[in-house]
Amino acid sequence: MKFNGRAFVFGDDIDTDAIIPARYLNTTDPAALAAHAMEDADPAFAQKVKAGDVIVAGKNFGCGSSREHAPVAIRAAGVGVVAAKSFARIFYRNAFNTGLILVECPEAGTGFADEEAVEVDLSAGTVTNQTTGKVYAFEPIPAFMLELASDGGLIPHLMKKRAASSR
Amino acid sequence: MASTITEKIIAAHAGQETVRPGQLVEVDVDLALANDITAPLAIEVFRSAGVEKVYAPDRICLVPDHFVPNKDILSAIQVQTTRNFAREQGIDKFFDLDEMGVEHALLPEAGLVLPGDLVIGADSHTCTYGALGAFATGMGSTDLAGIYLTGKTWLRVPETMKFVYKGTPEPYVGGKDLILMTIGDVGVDGARYRAMEFTGPVIDRMSMDQRLTMCNMAIEAGAKNGIIGPDRITRTYADERAGRPYRVFASDPDAGYVSVREYDVTGLEPQVARPHLPENVVGVSQLKDVTIDQVVIGSCTNGRLEDLEVAARILKNRRIKKGMRLIVIPATRKIYAQAMANGWLETFLSAGAVVSTPTCGPCLGGYMGILAPGERSLATTNRNFVGRMGHPTSEVYLASPAVAAASALAGRIVGPMDV
Ligand code: SF4
């Protein structure tokens, strides 16, 4: 599975309040959330981002609250994958549960400038800066998380298991 | 095999003798909690599965607290969705305005979380309940919907970091200062994916209110859970409230820890986290002439009885600085009523504060005290991220109720000994 798009670069400890501020949490509508994705980190992000773009970031991406609205907002804005040095724990679960793929890539945050062309190859385990030609490797996504993601998230995964066990 | 308390509770809920850090296990969930922001999404996801009935209605708890009494139409609809779901599914543990409180203050107070429990909440500060010797952690709404469907969830068993607190704290130095100091030491991802176990003679003497404050902020170091082994103080607290039997677990003396840190807290001054991360911690005396516009005393971190007591003691027969806005929010109705009976609400009002009904409100920049551009607040809450309490150019400093009350009097950040 490959993702191709432009990179949007963020620093360390990007928290869920920056990803989707609480003032917009009176709805669960993905499109409404997407309009404010990353707003307190980069107010222009929602205007600039296009389907297929990739967020690259430093350590502890998604720290803070448990709001699932955060990965939902990012994904609804068109981003299919986030490559960061590390992720906060609850955000990590929430992302895979809702179909946003995350890869832990140590150099991702420093290897890009905004809007450079990026390719994330899940099978090869690489994040490529197609503007500079540099390739960065990442640890394979744990099999269990990939299974979740390929089932379409946690609920389809559970329903599949449920169907299997009642057979 | 020697285990930590966290490992033992997880093993007991996974139906296994022992578990090891790193292992993925499926566990039975004793209580699944959601609030007015996370419940509607969990309900939506649950419905998408096409299953009629939740697995166990008596193990679900719904607490509207973030935007209640409702601040606008959309938030009213969120609570309505939650209320209707509770009725339809026969969920008794739904707390409307007549029983309301901030979830992480309300559940321990109501005896809904007890030692040895495994609690999952669609709220990151679910880790608060570790103070009771329970395993409690935050997840998202979809994970919660999964529990509504199956009564179970999966967990990666965390490594445990042990923290030992020794010495004698100065007056007005307590749980909030200890946890801020610790987060300042390990950093906002210093305990990522891990359990933080708080131990030592200082913890042994600490009240439940302060223990809850400490475990509340474990997530601010990135931890999966914070935990304190139950002792006499825990049992007394639990026995006054428990409506069912509970199990007490303890770490084995030779349990394996990924790290052990010891702190001598003697001489530690009140701690303050500067914007915009909870790890930017300094002693209060290092902040010279930081003027503030607003002080908030409340939240699931510091809105309990003991917190209000300290604030009332400092504010008694005094008046806050002209131009200062002080907002006091008792975390539950019980706390509110007790504070009223003790005369503290009168003290706050006379000092120039406003006193709100229980709500999260300003803690997450929801309503009830939002900051304008460039304004600065000192709050007893737990997060000071960019825009957390209002405009992205506003600033939040985090500290104890004692520092908050003193700073409201002075109009700038000062310690309780300086007013
Ligand atoms: S008081 Fe603040 S931190 Fe606690 S649950 Fe409410 S919003 Fe979250």
mmCIF file of C-alpha atoms and ligand atoms in Angstrom, chain B residues 35 65-66 102-104 123-125 216 298-301 359-361 363-364 381-383 388, ligand 1:
data_model
loop_
_atom_site.group_PDB
_atom_site.id
_atom_site.type_symbol
_atom_site.label_atom_id
_atom_site.label_comp_id
_atom_site.label_asym_id
_atom_site.label_seq_id
_atom_site.Cartn_x
_atom_site.Cartn_y
_atom_site.Cartn_z
ATOM 1 C CA ASN B 35 -18.714 12.088 28.517
ATOM 2 C CA ASP B 65 -19.756 17.347 32.118
ATOM 3 C CA HIS B 66 -17.800 19.218 29.456
ATOM 4 C CA VAL B 102 -16.862 16.364 36.525
ATOM 5 C CA GLU B 103 -16.501 12.675 35.677
ATOM 6 C CA HIS B 104 -13.159 11.959 37.363
ATOM 7 C CA ASP B 123 -11.382 10.517 28.261
ATOM 8 C CA SER B 124 -7.660 10.797 28.709
ATOM 9 C CA HIS B 125 -7.853 11.643 32.419
ATOM 10 C CA ASN B 216 -4.883 12.507 37.111
ATOM 11 C CA GLY B 298 -11.508 23.648 39.597
ATOM 12 C CA SER B 299 -11.376 20.672 37.159
ATOM 13 C CA CYS B 300 -10.846 16.952 37.611
ATOM 14 C CA THR B 301 -7.327 17.780 38.776
ATOM 15 C CA THR B 359 -18.536 21.695 34.765
ATOM 16 C CA CYS B 360 -15.339 21.247 32.778
ATOM 17 C CA GLY B 361 -16.107 24.598 31.145
ATOM 18 C CA CYS B 363 -10.551 23.805 31.493
ATOM 19 C CA LEU B 364 -10.751 22.795 27.844
ATOM 20 C CA THR B 381 -6.201 22.354 35.618
ATOM 21 C CA ASN B 382 -3.874 19.943 33.848
ATOM 22 C CA ARG B 383 -3.075 21.229 30.346
ATOM 23 C CA ARG B 388 -6.342 25.292 25.515
HETATM 24 S S1 SF4 C 1 -11.966 18.980 33.906
HETATM 25 FE FE1 SF4 C 1 -10.699 19.353 32.107
HETATM 26 S S2 SF4 C 1 -9.250 17.683 32.009
HETATM 27 FE FE2 SF4 C 1 -10.877 17.091 33.441
HETATM 28 S S3 SF4 C 1 -12.323 15.908 32.228
HETATM 29 FE FE3 SF4 C 1 -12.993 18.027 32.187
HETATM 30 S S4 SF4 C 1 -12.033 18.932 30.359
HETATM 31 FE FE4 SF4 C 1 -10.985 17.026 30.800
#
